[in-house]
Amino acid sequence: KADRIYCGPCYDAQFATRCDGCGDVFRAGMKKMEYKTRQWHEKCFVCCMCKNPIGTKSFIPKEHDIYCTKCYEDKFATKCFVCCMCKNPIGTKSFIPKEHDIYCTKCYEDKFATKCFVCCM
């Protein structure tokens, strides 16, 4: 590096720092956003869900992903414990989990219980 002469493109190809978002090099005068050992162009530093630029706003890192606060809360925040159908709070009442959903007893029975042929007419 120190004892050789490189044109701009060759120097960039071999030695320039690259954006973790797009892989392009950082040119002189470009803003660089940094977090821990990672770095992005300003336009590449975006929420992994909504793709909106984070800029200087608050963000939450989770593993290798970067979330804006709204998307993080939407995806990971604890929600009220409610029936997935009627949206009524379960509280201390009985409930039935099915796959990734929670049903109150009434909604579960309405949706999944076997019904009498005569009663259904």
PDB file of C-alpha atoms in Angstrom:
ATOM      1  CA  LYS A   1       0.000   0.000   0.000  1.00  0.00           C
ATOM      2  CA  ALA A   2       2.587   2.565   1.093  1.00  0.00           C
ATOM      3  CA  ASP A   3       5.237   1.721  -1.532  1.00  0.00           C
ATOM      4  CA  ARG A   4       2.924   1.372  -4.551  1.00  0.00           C
ATOM      5  CA  ILE A   5       0.851   3.777  -6.563  1.00  0.00           C
ATOM      6  CA  TYR A   6      -2.818   2.909  -7.251  1.00  0.00           C
ATOM      7  CA  CYS A   7      -5.451   4.601  -9.336  1.00  0.00           C
ATOM      8  CA  GLY A   8      -8.669   5.398  -7.434  1.00  0.00           C
ATOM      9  CA  PRO A   9     -10.726   2.407  -8.653  1.00  0.00           C
ATOM     10  CA  CYS A  10      -7.927  -0.117  -8.010  1.00  0.00           C
ATOM     11  CA  TYR A  11      -7.276   1.279  -4.534  1.00  0.00           C
ATOM     12  CA  ASP A  12     -10.991   1.111  -3.737  1.00  0.00           C
ATOM     13  CA  ALA A  13     -11.258  -2.462  -5.055  1.00  0.00           C
ATOM     14  CA  GLN A  14      -8.450  -3.641  -2.777  1.00  0.00           C
ATOM     15  CA  PHE A  15      -8.497  -1.460   0.326  1.00  0.00           C
ATOM     16  CA  ALA A  16     -11.588   0.723   0.677  1.00  0.00           C
ATOM     17  CA  THR A  17     -14.068   0.255   3.485  1.00  0.00           C
ATOM     18  CA  ARG A  18     -17.421  -1.039   2.246  1.00  0.00           C
ATOM     19  CA  CYS A  19     -20.992  -0.530   3.363  1.00  0.00           C
ATOM     20  CA  ASP A  20     -22.556  -3.483   5.217  1.00  0.00           C
ATOM     21  CA  GLY A  21     -25.859  -2.688   3.488  1.00  0.00           C
ATOM     22  CA  CYS A  22     -25.035  -2.392  -0.209  1.00  0.00           C
ATOM     23  CA  GLY A  23     -21.374  -3.419  -0.404  1.00  0.00           C
ATOM     24  CA  ASP A  24     -20.302  -0.228  -2.181  1.00  0.00           C
ATOM     25  CA  VAL A  25     -17.272   1.744  -1.009  1.00  0.00           C
ATOM     26  CA  PHE A  26     -17.437   4.897   1.073  1.00  0.00           C
ATOM     27  CA  ARG A  27     -16.361   7.868  -1.037  1.00  0.00           C
ATOM     28  CA  ALA A  28     -14.876  11.053   0.342  1.00  0.00           C
ATOM     29  CA  GLY A  29     -17.529  13.310   1.822  1.00  0.00           C
ATOM     30  CA  MET A  30     -20.147  10.558   2.284  1.00  0.00           C
ATOM     31  CA  LYS A  31     -21.820  10.221   5.671  1.00  0.00           C
ATOM     32  CA  LYS A  32     -21.032   6.933   7.348  1.00  0.00           C
ATOM     33  CA  MET A  33     -23.334   5.485  10.006  1.00  0.00           C
ATOM     34  CA  GLU A  34     -21.558   3.146  12.427  1.00  0.00           C
ATOM     35  CA  TYR A  35     -22.708   0.710  15.075  1.00  0.00           C
ATOM     36  CA  LYS A  36     -20.219  -1.581  16.799  1.00  0.00           C
ATOM     37  CA  THR A  37     -18.122  -3.106  13.992  1.00  0.00           C
ATOM     38  CA  ARG A  38     -20.661  -2.439  11.221  1.00  0.00           C
ATOM     39  CA  GLN A  39     -21.000   0.591   8.968  1.00  0.00           C
ATOM     40  CA  TRP A  40     -23.492   1.815   6.384  1.00  0.00           C
ATOM     41  CA  HIS A  41     -24.091   4.644   3.971  1.00  0.00           C
ATOM     42  CA  GLU A  42     -26.705   6.964   5.422  1.00  0.00           C
ATOM     43  CA  LYS A  43     -29.249   5.761   2.823  1.00  0.00           C
ATOM     44  CA  CYS A  44     -28.454   2.089   3.623  1.00  0.00           C
ATOM     45  CA  PHE A  45     -28.928   2.386   7.399  1.00  0.00           C
ATOM     46  CA  VAL A  46     -32.587   1.313   7.393  1.00  0.00           C
ATOM     47  CA  CYS A  47     -34.992  -0.714   9.522  1.00  0.00           C
ATOM     48  CA  CYS A  48     -34.938  -4.368   8.447  1.00  0.00           C
ATOM     49  CA  MET A  49     -38.757  -4.506   8.436  1.00  0.00           C
ATOM     50  CA  CYS A  50     -40.189  -1.222   7.116  1.00  0.00           C
ATOM     51  CA  LYS A  51     -37.016  -0.193   5.219  1.00  0.00           C
ATOM     52  CA  ASN A  52     -37.375   3.411   6.437  1.00  0.00           C
ATOM     53  CA  PRO A  53     -34.065   5.234   7.008  1.00  0.00           C
ATOM     54  CA  ILE A  54     -33.043   5.343  10.646  1.00  0.00           C
ATOM     55  CA  GLY A  55     -30.666   8.296  10.369  1.00  0.00           C
ATOM     56  CA  THR A  56     -30.118   9.705  13.847  1.00  0.00           C
ATOM     57  CA  LYS A  57     -33.356   8.265  15.324  1.00  0.00           C
ATOM     58  CA  SER A  58     -33.341   5.599  18.012  1.00  0.00           C
ATOM     59  CA  PHE A  59     -33.002   1.988  16.864  1.00  0.00           C
ATOM     60  CA  ILE A  60     -32.845  -1.445  18.427  1.00  0.00           C
ATOM     61  CA  PRO A  61     -30.346  -4.064  17.261  1.00  0.00           C
ATOM     62  CA  LYS A  62     -31.374  -7.724  17.514  1.00  0.00           C
ATOM     63  CA  GLU A  63     -28.790 -10.269  16.409  1.00  0.00           C
ATOM     64  CA  HIS A  64     -27.718  -8.955  12.964  1.00  0.00           C
ATOM     65  CA  ASP A  65     -30.878  -6.950  12.318  1.00  0.00           C
ATOM     66  CA  ILE A  66     -31.539  -3.275  12.996  1.00  0.00           C
ATOM     67  CA  TYR A  67     -35.120  -2.218  13.852  1.00  0.00           C
ATOM     68  CA  CYS A  68     -36.720   1.199  14.187  1.00  0.00           C
ATOM     69  CA  THR A  69     -38.439   1.427  17.560  1.00  0.00           C
ATOM     70  CA  LYS A  70     -41.953   1.122  16.088  1.00  0.00           C
ATOM     71  CA  CYS A  71     -41.204  -2.089  14.154  1.00  0.00           C
ATOM     72  CA  TYR A  72     -39.371  -3.600  17.111  1.00  0.00           C
ATOM     73  CA  GLU A  73     -42.340  -2.949  19.398  1.00  0.00           C
ATOM     74  CA  ASP A  74     -44.780  -4.285  16.778  1.00  0.00           C
ATOM     75  CA  LYS A  75     -42.794  -7.498  16.400  1.00  0.00           C
ATOM     76  CA  PHE A  76     -41.424  -8.225  19.877  1.00  0.00           C
ATOM     77  CA  ALA A  77     -43.324  -6.254  22.523  1.00  0.00           C
ATOM     78  CA  THR A  78     -45.569  -8.231  24.834  1.00  0.00           C
ATOM     79  CA  LYS A  79     -49.148  -7.816  23.722  1.00  0.00           C
ATOM     80  CA  CYS A  80     -52.238  -8.020  25.902  1.00  0.00           C
ATOM     81  CA  PHE A  81     -53.302 -11.601  26.467  1.00  0.00           C
ATOM     82  CA  VAL A  82     -56.420 -11.660  24.281  1.00  0.00           C
ATOM     83  CA  CYS A  83     -58.396 -14.145  22.194  1.00  0.00           C
ATOM     84  CA  CYS A  84     -57.235 -14.007  18.567  1.00  0.00           C
ATOM     85  CA  MET A  85     -60.859 -14.031  17.314  1.00  0.00           C
ATOM     86  CA  CYS A  86     -62.981 -11.841  19.591  1.00  0.00           C
ATOM     87  CA  LYS A  87     -60.028  -9.812  20.976  1.00  0.00           C
ATOM     88  CA  ASN A  88     -61.469  -9.986  24.490  1.00  0.00           C
ATOM     89  CA  PRO A  89     -58.910 -10.179  27.306  1.00  0.00           C
ATOM     90  CA  ILE A  90     -58.394 -13.706  28.582  1.00  0.00           C
ATOM     91  CA  GLY A  91     -57.243 -12.637  32.048  1.00  0.00           C
ATOM     92  CA  THR A  92     -57.716 -15.604  34.373  1.00  0.00           C
ATOM     93  CA  LYS A  93     -60.375 -17.327  32.212  1.00  0.00           C
ATOM     94  CA  SER A  94     -59.795 -20.624  30.433  1.00  0.00           C
ATOM     95  CA  PHE A  95     -58.126 -20.529  27.024  1.00  0.00           C
ATOM     96  CA  ILE A  96     -57.008 -22.946  24.342  1.00  0.00           C
ATOM     97  CA  PRO A  97     -53.750 -22.498  22.417  1.00  0.00           C
ATOM     98  CA  LYS A  98     -53.822 -23.741  18.804  1.00  0.00           C
ATOM     99  CA  GLU A  99     -50.679 -23.436  16.698  1.00  0.00           C
ATOM    100  CA  HIS A 100     -49.547 -19.829  17.301  1.00  0.00           C
ATOM    101  CA  ASP A 101     -52.939 -18.482  18.388  1.00  0.00           C
ATOM    102  CA  ILE A 102     -54.808 -18.221  21.687  1.00  0.00           C
ATOM    103  CA  TYR A 103     -58.595 -18.718  21.784  1.00  0.00           C
ATOM    104  CA  CYS A 104     -61.109 -18.118  24.553  1.00  0.00           C
ATOM    105  CA  THR A 105     -63.189 -21.238  25.166  1.00  0.00           C
ATOM    106  CA  LYS A 106     -66.271 -19.880  23.376  1.00  0.00           C
ATOM    107  CA  CYS A 107     -64.426 -18.848  20.201  1.00  0.00           C
ATOM    108  CA  TYR A 108     -62.512 -22.126  20.102  1.00  0.00           C
ATOM    109  CA  GLU A 109     -65.726 -24.116  20.370  1.00  0.00           C
ATOM    110  CA  ASP A 110     -67.451 -21.928  17.749  1.00  0.00           C
ATOM    111  CA  LYS A 111     -64.597 -22.419  15.308  1.00  0.00           C
ATOM    112  CA  PHE A 112     -63.312 -25.947  15.915  1.00  0.00           C
ATOM    113  CA  ALA A 113     -65.756 -28.022  17.964  1.00  0.00           C
ATOM    114  CA  THR A 114     -67.756 -30.763  16.254  1.00  0.00           C
ATOM    115  CA  LYS A 115     -71.398 -29.770  16.127  1.00  0.00           C
ATOM    116  CA  CYS A 116     -74.484 -31.914  16.279  1.00  0.00           C
ATOM    117  CA  PHE A 117     -76.022 -32.403  12.834  1.00  0.00           C
ATOM    118  CA  VAL A 118     -79.546 -31.877  14.184  1.00  0.00           C
ATOM    119  CA  CYS A 119     -78.669 -28.756  16.250  1.00  0.00           C
ATOM    120  CA  CYS A 120     -76.977 -27.097  13.264  1.00  0.00           C
ATOM    121  CA  MET A 121     -80.132 -27.186  11.140  1.00  0.00           C
TER     122      MET A 121
END
